[in-house]
Coordinates of C-alpha atoms in Angstrom, one line a residue:
Chain A
M1 CA -10.1 -76.9 -36.2
K2 CA -8.9 -74.0 -38.5
Q3 CA -12.1 -72.2 -38.0
K4 CA -11.7 -72.5 -34.3
S5 CA -8.1 -71.3 -34.3
K6 CA -9.2 -68.1 -36.4
G7 CA -12.0 -67.5 -33.9
H8 CA -9.5 -67.7 -31.1
N9 CA -7.2 -65.1 -32.7
R10 CA -10.0 -62.7 -33.2
R11 CA -10.9 -63.0 -29.6
A12 CA -7.4 -62.6 -28.4
L13 CA -7.1 -59.4 -30.5
A14 CA -10.3 -58.0 -29.3
L15 CA -9.3 -58.8 -25.7
A16 CA -5.9 -56.9 -26.2
A17 CA -7.8 -53.9 -27.6
L18 CA -10.5 -53.9 -24.9
T19 CA -7.7 -54.2 -22.1
A20 CA -5.8 -51.3 -23.6
M21 CA -9.1 -49.2 -23.8
S22 CA -10.2 -50.2 -20.2
L23 CA -6.9 -48.8 -19.0
S24 CA -7.2 -45.5 -20.9
P25 CA -9.1 -43.8 -18.0
I26 CA -5.9 -44.1 -16.1
A27 CA -4.3 -42.3 -19.0
A28 CA -6.9 -39.6 -18.7
L29 CA -6.3 -39.1 -15.2
A30 CA -2.7 -38.5 -15.1
S31 CA -0.4 -37.1 -17.6
T32 CA 1.0 -40.1 -19.6
G33 CA 2.8 -40.8 -22.8
G34 CA 6.1 -38.9 -21.9
K35 CA 8.3 -41.3 -23.7
L36 CA 9.6 -40.8 -27.2
L37 CA 8.0 -42.9 -30.0
L38 CA 9.3 -46.6 -30.0
T39 CA 11.6 -46.1 -27.0
G40 CA 9.6 -48.6 -25.0
G41 CA 10.4 -51.4 -27.5
V42 CA 7.6 -53.7 -28.5
S43 CA 6.2 -56.8 -26.6
Q44 CA 8.4 -59.9 -26.7
I45 CA 6.8 -63.4 -26.7
E46 CA 6.9 -63.8 -22.9
G47 CA 5.2 -60.5 -22.3
A48 CA 8.1 -58.3 -21.4
A49 CA 9.0 -55.0 -23.2
G50 CA 11.8 -55.7 -25.7
G51 CA 12.3 -57.0 -29.1
G52 CA 10.2 -59.9 -30.3
L53 CA 12.1 -62.7 -28.8
T54 CA 14.2 -61.0 -26.1
P55 CA 13.4 -58.7 -23.1
W56 CA 15.2 -55.3 -23.1
A57 CA 16.2 -53.1 -20.3
V58 CA 13.4 -50.6 -21.3
I59 CA 10.1 -50.3 -19.2
G60 CA 7.0 -51.2 -21.1
G61 CA 4.5 -48.4 -22.1
Y62 CA 5.1 -44.8 -22.6
G63 CA 5.2 -43.5 -19.1
T64 CA 8.2 -41.5 -17.9
E65 CA 9.1 -40.9 -14.2
G66 CA 5.9 -40.2 -12.3
Q67 CA 3.7 -41.6 -15.0
F68 CA 2.0 -44.9 -15.8
G69 CA 2.3 -46.7 -19.1
A70 CA 0.8 -50.0 -20.4
Q71 CA 0.7 -52.1 -23.5
A72 CA -1.5 -55.1 -24.5
F73 CA -0.4 -57.3 -27.4
Y74 CA -1.2 -60.4 -29.5
T75 CA 1.6 -62.2 -31.3
R76 CA 1.4 -65.1 -33.7
V77 CA 4.3 -67.2 -35.0
S78 CA 3.3 -69.6 -37.8
T79 CA 6.0 -72.1 -39.0
D80 CA 5.6 -75.0 -41.3
D81 CA 4.2 -77.5 -38.6
Y82 CA 3.3 -75.3 -35.7
R83 CA 1.5 -72.1 -34.5
L84 CA 2.4 -70.1 -31.4
G85 CA -0.2 -67.5 -30.2
V86 CA 0.6 -65.2 -27.4
T87 CA -1.6 -62.7 -25.6
G88 CA -0.4 -60.4 -22.8
L89 CA -0.3 -57.2 -21.0
A90 CA 2.5 -55.2 -19.4
L91 CA 2.2 -52.3 -16.9
G92 CA 5.1 -49.7 -16.6
I93 CA 5.2 -47.7 -13.2
S94 CA 7.3 -44.5 -13.2
D95 CA 9.7 -45.9 -15.8
R96 CA 11.2 -48.0 -13.0
V97 CA 9.0 -51.2 -12.6
E98 CA 7.4 -53.3 -15.1
L99 CA 4.8 -56.1 -14.3
S100 CA 3.5 -58.4 -17.1
V101 CA 1.4 -61.4 -17.7
A102 CA 1.1 -63.5 -20.8
R103 CA -0.5 -66.6 -22.0
Q104 CA 1.3 -68.7 -24.7
R105 CA -0.7 -71.3 -26.7
F106 CA 1.4 -73.7 -28.8
D107 CA -0.7 -75.3 -31.5
T108 CA 0.8 -78.7 -32.3
R109 CA -1.5 -79.1 -35.4
D110 CA -0.7 -82.4 -37.2
V111 CA 2.2 -83.1 -35.0
G112 CA -0.4 -83.5 -32.1
A113 CA -2.1 -86.3 -34.0
A114 CA 1.3 -88.0 -34.8
L115 CA 2.2 -88.0 -31.1
G116 CA -1.2 -89.5 -30.2
L117 CA -2.3 -86.2 -28.4
G118 CA -4.8 -85.3 -31.0
R119 CA -4.7 -83.0 -33.9
G120 CA -4.4 -79.4 -32.9
F121 CA -3.5 -80.3 -29.2
L122 CA -2.6 -77.0 -27.5
L123 CA 0.4 -76.8 -25.1
E124 CA -0.2 -73.7 -23.0
Q125 CA 1.6 -71.8 -20.3
N126 CA 1.2 -68.5 -18.3
V127 CA 4.1 -66.3 -17.8
Y128 CA 4.1 -63.8 -14.9
G129 CA 6.9 -61.2 -15.3
A130 CA 8.6 -58.4 -13.3
K131 CA 11.4 -56.2 -14.3
L132 CA 13.4 -53.5 -12.4
R133 CA 15.3 -50.8 -14.1
L134 CA 18.6 -50.5 -12.1
V135 CA 20.6 -47.9 -13.7
G136 CA 21.0 -45.8 -16.9
D137 CA 18.8 -44.2 -19.6
A138 CA 19.1 -46.1 -22.9
V139 CA 17.8 -43.0 -24.9
L140 CA 19.0 -39.8 -23.2
D141 CA 22.4 -40.7 -21.7
Q142 CA 24.1 -40.3 -25.2
D143 CA 27.5 -38.9 -23.6
T144 CA 28.4 -42.2 -22.0
W145 CA 28.5 -45.8 -23.1
L146 CA 26.7 -46.8 -19.9
P147 CA 23.7 -48.8 -21.0
Q148 CA 20.2 -49.0 -19.4
V149 CA 20.4 -52.0 -17.2
A150 CA 17.4 -54.0 -15.8
L151 CA 16.9 -57.1 -13.8
G152 CA 13.9 -59.3 -14.6
V153 CA 12.1 -62.4 -13.6
Q154 CA 9.7 -64.6 -15.6
H155 CA 7.6 -67.2 -13.6
K156 CA 6.2 -69.7 -16.0
R157 CA 3.4 -72.2 -15.1
H158 CA 2.6 -74.9 -17.6
R159 CA -1.2 -75.9 -18.0
Q160 CA -0.4 -79.5 -19.2
G161 CA 2.2 -80.7 -16.7
D162 CA 1.4 -84.4 -17.2
I163 CA 2.1 -84.0 -20.9
V164 CA 5.5 -82.2 -20.6
R165 CA 6.6 -84.5 -17.9
A166 CA 5.8 -87.6 -20.2
V167 CA 8.1 -85.9 -22.9
G168 CA 10.9 -85.9 -20.3
A169 CA 10.7 -82.5 -18.5
R170 CA 11.6 -82.5 -14.8
N171 CA 9.0 -79.9 -13.9
A172 CA 5.8 -78.2 -15.2
N173 CA 6.8 -74.7 -13.7
G174 CA 10.0 -72.8 -13.7
T175 CA 11.5 -69.2 -13.2
D176 CA 13.8 -67.4 -15.4
V177 CA 15.9 -64.7 -14.1
Y178 CA 17.6 -62.2 -16.6
L179 CA 19.8 -59.2 -16.8
S180 CA 19.2 -56.9 -19.7
A181 CA 21.5 -54.0 -21.0
T182 CA 20.1 -51.8 -23.6
K183 CA 21.7 -48.8 -25.4
L184 CA 20.6 -46.4 -28.2
F185 CA 23.5 -45.1 -30.1
L186 CA 21.7 -42.0 -31.4
D187 CA 24.5 -40.5 -33.4
S188 CA 24.4 -43.6 -35.5
S189 CA 20.7 -44.3 -35.1
F190 CA 21.5 -47.8 -33.9
L191 CA 20.2 -49.8 -30.9
L192 CA 22.0 -52.7 -29.3
N193 CA 20.6 -55.2 -26.5
G194 CA 22.1 -57.9 -24.7
T195 CA 20.2 -60.2 -22.3
L196 CA 21.8 -62.9 -20.0
R197 CA 19.1 -65.3 -18.9
H198 CA 19.3 -68.0 -16.2
T199 CA 16.8 -70.7 -17.3
R200 CA 15.8 -74.4 -17.1
A201 CA 12.9 -73.8 -19.7
N202 CA 12.7 -76.3 -22.7
Q203 CA 11.5 -74.3 -25.8
V204 CA 10.8 -71.2 -23.5
G205 CA 8.9 -73.5 -21.2
I206 CA 6.3 -74.9 -23.7
L207 CA 8.0 -78.3 -23.2
G208 CA 8.5 -77.7 -19.5
F209 CA 11.5 -77.3 -17.4
G210 CA 14.7 -79.3 -17.2
G211 CA 15.3 -82.7 -18.7
D212 CA 17.3 -85.9 -18.9
R213 CA 20.3 -84.1 -20.6
R214 CA 20.4 -81.3 -18.1
A215 CA 18.1 -81.0 -15.0
S216 CA 19.6 -77.7 -13.8
A217 CA 19.4 -74.1 -15.1
S218 CA 22.0 -72.7 -17.4
L219 CA 23.1 -69.2 -18.6
Q220 CA 22.0 -68.3 -22.0
L221 CA 22.7 -65.1 -24.0
E222 CA 20.2 -63.2 -26.2
G223 CA 21.1 -60.3 -28.4
S224 CA 19.2 -57.7 -30.5
A225 CA 20.3 -55.0 -33.0
A226 CA 18.1 -52.5 -34.5
F227 CA 18.5 -49.6 -36.9
L228 CA 16.2 -46.7 -36.8
L229 CA 15.0 -45.6 -40.3
R230 CA 12.5 -43.0 -39.0
R231 CA 11.0 -42.0 -35.7
D232 CA 8.3 -44.5 -36.3
L233 CA 10.2 -47.4 -38.0
A234 CA 12.8 -49.7 -37.1
V235 CA 14.5 -52.8 -38.7
G236 CA 16.7 -55.3 -36.9
A237 CA 17.5 -58.8 -36.0
E238 CA 17.7 -61.0 -32.8
Y239 CA 19.4 -64.1 -31.7
R240 CA 18.4 -66.1 -28.6
F241 CA 20.6 -69.0 -27.4
K242 CA 18.6 -71.8 -25.8
P243 CA 19.4 -74.6 -23.5
N244 CA 19.0 -78.3 -24.9
N245 CA 17.9 -80.2 -22.0
L246 CA 15.6 -82.9 -23.4
G247 CA 17.1 -86.0 -25.0
I248 CA 14.2 -86.8 -27.0
A249 CA 13.6 -83.5 -28.5
R250 CA 16.7 -81.5 -29.7
E251 CA 16.2 -77.7 -29.1
D252 CA 17.8 -75.1 -31.4
D253 CA 18.6 -71.4 -31.0
W254 CA 15.9 -69.0 -32.2
W255 CA 16.6 -65.9 -34.5
D256 CA 14.4 -63.4 -36.5
A257 CA 14.8 -60.5 -38.6
F258 CA 12.1 -57.7 -38.0
I259 CA 10.6 -54.5 -39.0
A260 CA 8.5 -52.5 -36.4
W261 CA 6.3 -49.7 -37.2
A262 CA 4.4 -47.4 -34.6
P263 CA 2.0 -45.1 -36.3
S264 CA 1.2 -43.5 -32.9
K265 CA 2.0 -44.0 -29.3
H266 CA -1.1 -46.3 -29.1
V267 CA -0.4 -48.8 -31.8
S268 CA 2.5 -50.8 -33.1
L269 CA 2.9 -53.5 -35.6
T270 CA 5.9 -55.9 -35.8
L271 CA 6.4 -58.2 -38.7
A272 CA 9.3 -60.7 -38.6
Y273 CA 10.8 -63.7 -40.3
A274 CA 11.6 -66.3 -37.6
D275 CA 13.7 -69.5 -37.4
I276 CA 13.1 -71.6 -34.4
G277 CA 14.9 -74.8 -35.8
N278 CA 13.9 -78.1 -34.5
V279 CA 10.9 -78.5 -32.3
V280 CA 10.1 -82.2 -31.2
I281 CA 9.7 -84.2 -34.3
R282 CA 9.9 -81.4 -36.9
D283 CA 13.1 -79.8 -38.1
D284 CA 13.8 -76.4 -39.7
Q285 CA 10.7 -74.6 -38.4
R286 CA 10.6 -71.2 -40.1
G287 CA 7.9 -68.7 -40.7
W288 CA 6.3 -65.4 -40.2
Y289 CA 6.0 -63.6 -36.9
L290 CA 3.3 -60.9 -36.6
S291 CA 2.5 -58.8 -33.6
V292 CA 0.1 -56.1 -32.9
Q293 CA 0.3 -53.9 -29.7
F294 CA -2.0 -51.4 -28.3
G295 CA -1.1 -49.1 -25.3
F296 CA -0.1 -45.7 -24.0
Chain B
M1 CA 23.7 -71.4 -8.7
R2 CA 26.4 -70.2 -6.4
N3 CA 28.5 -69.2 -9.4
F4 CA 25.6 -67.6 -11.1
A5 CA 24.8 -65.5 -8.0
R6 CA 28.4 -64.4 -7.8
S7 CA 28.7 -63.4 -11.5
M8 CA 25.3 -61.4 -11.1
L9 CA 26.8 -59.6 -8.1
V10 CA 30.0 -58.8 -9.9
A11 CA 27.9 -57.5 -12.9
L12 CA 25.8 -55.3 -10.6
A13 CA 28.9 -53.9 -8.9
V14 CA 30.4 -53.0 -12.2
M15 CA 27.1 -51.2 -13.4
W16 CA 26.9 -49.3 -9.9
S17 CA 30.5 -48.0 -10.4
W18 CA 29.8 -47.0 -14.0
S19 CA 26.7 -45.1 -12.9
A20 CA 28.8 -43.3 -10.1
L21 CA 31.2 -42.3 -12.8
A22 CA 28.6 -41.0 -15.1
D23 CA 26.9 -39.0 -12.4
G24 CA 30.3 -37.4 -11.4
Q25 CA 30.7 -35.8 -14.8
S26 CA 27.7 -33.6 -15.0
P27 CA 28.3 -31.3 -17.9
M28 CA 27.8 -27.7 -16.9
A29 CA 29.2 -26.3 -20.1
P30 CA 26.1 -25.0 -22.0
A31 CA 27.4 -25.9 -25.4
P32 CA 30.4 -28.1 -25.9
A33 CA 31.7 -27.7 -29.5
H34 CA 32.0 -30.7 -31.9
P35 CA 34.0 -29.6 -34.9
E36 CA 33.4 -33.0 -36.5
L37 CA 29.7 -32.2 -36.7
R38 CA 30.3 -29.4 -39.2
P39 CA 28.8 -31.4 -42.0
V40 CA 25.6 -31.7 -39.9
L41 CA 25.5 -27.9 -39.6
E42 CA 25.6 -28.0 -43.4
A43 CA 22.7 -30.4 -43.5
F44 CA 20.8 -27.9 -41.4
G45 CA 21.5 -25.1 -43.9
G46 CA 24.1 -23.4 -41.9
V47 CA 23.2 -20.4 -39.6
P48 CA 20.3 -19.3 -41.9
G49 CA 19.0 -22.8 -41.7
L50 CA 19.0 -22.9 -37.9
E51 CA 17.3 -19.4 -37.8
A52 CA 14.4 -20.7 -40.0
L53 CA 14.3 -23.9 -38.0
M54 CA 13.9 -21.8 -34.7
D55 CA 11.0 -19.8 -36.1
D56 CA 9.1 -23.0 -36.9
F57 CA 10.4 -24.6 -33.7
M58 CA 9.0 -21.7 -31.4
A59 CA 5.7 -21.7 -33.2
G60 CA 5.5 -25.4 -32.6
L61 CA 6.4 -24.9 -28.8
L62 CA 3.6 -22.2 -28.3
A63 CA 1.1 -24.4 -30.3
D64 CA 1.8 -27.6 -28.2
P65 CA -0.2 -27.4 -24.7
R66 CA 2.6 -29.6 -23.2
T67 CA 5.3 -26.9 -23.9
R68 CA 3.3 -23.6 -24.3
P69 CA 3.5 -22.8 -20.5
F70 CA 7.3 -22.6 -20.6
F71 CA 7.5 -20.2 -23.6
E72 CA 4.4 -18.0 -23.8
N73 CA 5.8 -15.4 -21.2
A74 CA 9.3 -15.7 -22.4
D75 CA 11.3 -13.2 -24.5
Q76 CA 10.9 -15.5 -27.6
D77 CA 13.2 -13.7 -29.9
R78 CA 16.0 -14.0 -27.3
V79 CA 15.3 -17.7 -26.7
K80 CA 15.4 -18.3 -30.5
R81 CA 18.5 -16.3 -31.0
Q82 CA 20.3 -18.2 -28.2
L83 CA 19.1 -21.6 -29.5
V84 CA 20.6 -20.6 -32.8
E85 CA 23.9 -19.8 -31.1
Q86 CA 23.9 -23.0 -29.1
F87 CA 23.0 -25.3 -31.8
C88 CA 25.6 -23.6 -34.0
V89 CA 28.3 -24.0 -31.4
I90 CA 27.4 -27.6 -30.8
L91 CA 27.6 -28.4 -34.5
G92 CA 31.1 -26.7 -34.9
G93 CA 30.0 -23.4 -36.4
D94 CA 31.7 -20.1 -35.9
C95 CA 29.3 -18.7 -33.3
T96 CA 29.4 -17.7 -29.5
Y97 CA 26.8 -18.8 -27.1
T98 CA 25.7 -15.8 -25.0
G99 CA 23.1 -17.4 -22.9
R100 CA 23.3 -18.8 -19.3
N101 CA 24.2 -22.5 -18.6
M102 CA 21.6 -25.1 -18.9
R103 CA 20.9 -25.5 -15.2
E104 CA 20.6 -21.8 -14.5
S105 CA 18.4 -21.0 -17.3
H106 CA 15.8 -23.8 -16.5
E107 CA 15.7 -23.6 -12.7
G108 CA 12.8 -21.2 -12.7
H109 CA 10.5 -23.9 -14.1
V110 CA 9.3 -27.2 -12.9
I111 CA 10.5 -29.6 -15.7
T112 CA 9.9 -33.3 -15.9
A113 CA 11.3 -36.0 -18.2
A114 CA 7.9 -35.9 -20.0
H115 CA 8.3 -32.2 -20.7
F116 CA 11.9 -32.6 -21.9
N117 CA 10.7 -35.3 -24.3
A118 CA 7.8 -33.3 -25.5
L119 CA 10.2 -30.5 -26.5
V120 CA 12.2 -33.1 -28.4
E121 CA 9.1 -34.2 -30.3
V122 CA 8.3 -30.6 -31.2
L123 CA 11.8 -30.2 -32.4
Q124 CA 11.7 -33.4 -34.4
D125 CA 8.4 -32.2 -36.1
S126 CA 10.2 -28.9 -37.0
M127 CA 13.2 -30.6 -38.4
N128 CA 11.0 -32.9 -40.4
R129 CA 9.1 -29.9 -41.9
R130 CA 12.5 -28.3 -42.7
G131 CA 13.4 -31.4 -44.6
I132 CA 16.5 -32.2 -42.5
P133 CA 17.7 -35.8 -43.0
F134 CA 16.7 -38.1 -40.2
R135 CA 20.3 -39.2 -39.4
A136 CA 21.5 -35.6 -39.2
Q137 CA 18.7 -34.9 -36.8
N138 CA 19.8 -37.7 -34.5
R139 CA 23.4 -36.5 -34.6
L140 CA 22.3 -33.2 -33.2
L141 CA 19.8 -34.8 -30.7
A142 CA 22.6 -37.1 -29.5
K143 CA 24.5 -34.0 -28.3
L144 CA 21.3 -32.4 -26.8
A145 CA 20.0 -35.5 -24.9
P146 CA 22.4 -35.5 -22.1
M147 CA 21.3 -32.0 -21.2
H148 CA 18.4 -33.7 -19.5
R149 CA 20.5 -33.9 -16.3
D150 CA 20.7 -30.2 -16.1
I151 CA 17.3 -29.4 -17.3
V152 CA 15.0 -31.9 -15.8
N153 CA 14.5 -31.0 -12.2
E154 CA 11.2 -32.8 -11.3
P155 CA 11.5 -35.0 -9.2
P156 CA 14.5 -33.0 -7.6
R157 CA 17.9 -34.3 -8.5
R158 CA 19.4 -36.6 -5.9

């Protein structure tokens, strides 16, 4: 099982690198890479450009107005009893529209056996995202406190609908809508983001959508703060409030503390320590978050 | 759902009115002075520091294929002199800016956001080479960044 999981990681990484390379002819055709280093954020766990846990109002990739940008990523979060692997791709169009797709694989490891699903049972979902920048420029509009604001949508389709319904979820599919505001305060080298998300997702959708405690969607707040140490280096923290829809499996808020490094506009690495709290029958899930991103 | 839609609409309306406000106050002044940034001017090494920075900066602009076309046929000594004056005024120094305003001085070129950012990158490289602390760099860049509204003209301003 361990062997298999390692093989999967390597394949995911190779796939992300290949996708980024296959897109580079686009990069060669038009001028690309007009954004400043790290100002497109990194890839969050549902595939949008943002922090690690939360979407930001920035558009993924390094394209400015009239340019394309793209980013492919692989993220792994390993807690005491679970492992989440995410592979994804985002395309930025003219610094206005972002389209993204991501596959999340949640490895239940020993918990899968305890629940009778089988050791290492995988809960998987696909996330299809779109984001539209409405107003503002988070980086350049330094003479106003107006943030960059974007409206986004994440349509999630679970691949084990029967299982998540058996746990108590109302649906196997769901759609999150969010409004993000991002502002870089350059004179203090500080970045703030706030995201308001309208969602029915249980554990971001890994446990389906809606439940016995609450079947309908609720508004959840997500926040990120980052401090720039150098052009290529940022440290920060994030907090994501989450609904708690399922009676049999308490859901906690998530937070992390991260360091992100971009040696060039083609690669970034993010390391974080994440706390995802209680997940089904295991409490206090904490561990390392590692993400690698390729793009232009 | 209805409440949610309404709060989203209110949020959007507020955003739009902010943006209208921001658009209304287009800064035509070429170099608003910021006396509180005097310590940043010291971090740059005063006027002599700015002069040395501009020598390196102009060399960088001419070496970078993204920015070279804008400067190779310019009166480079004049550009450097006026950049020293402009940065000095912005950082609260005792200088006078003798150049034209940002919009007039750039309208002869087609300048995209990518060109603007390329110039910022070349400037950051020069400031790094001059050993200027990152936070002091950012305090200057925070005053230069809004000039994108007067400098970037492709696509044409609405």
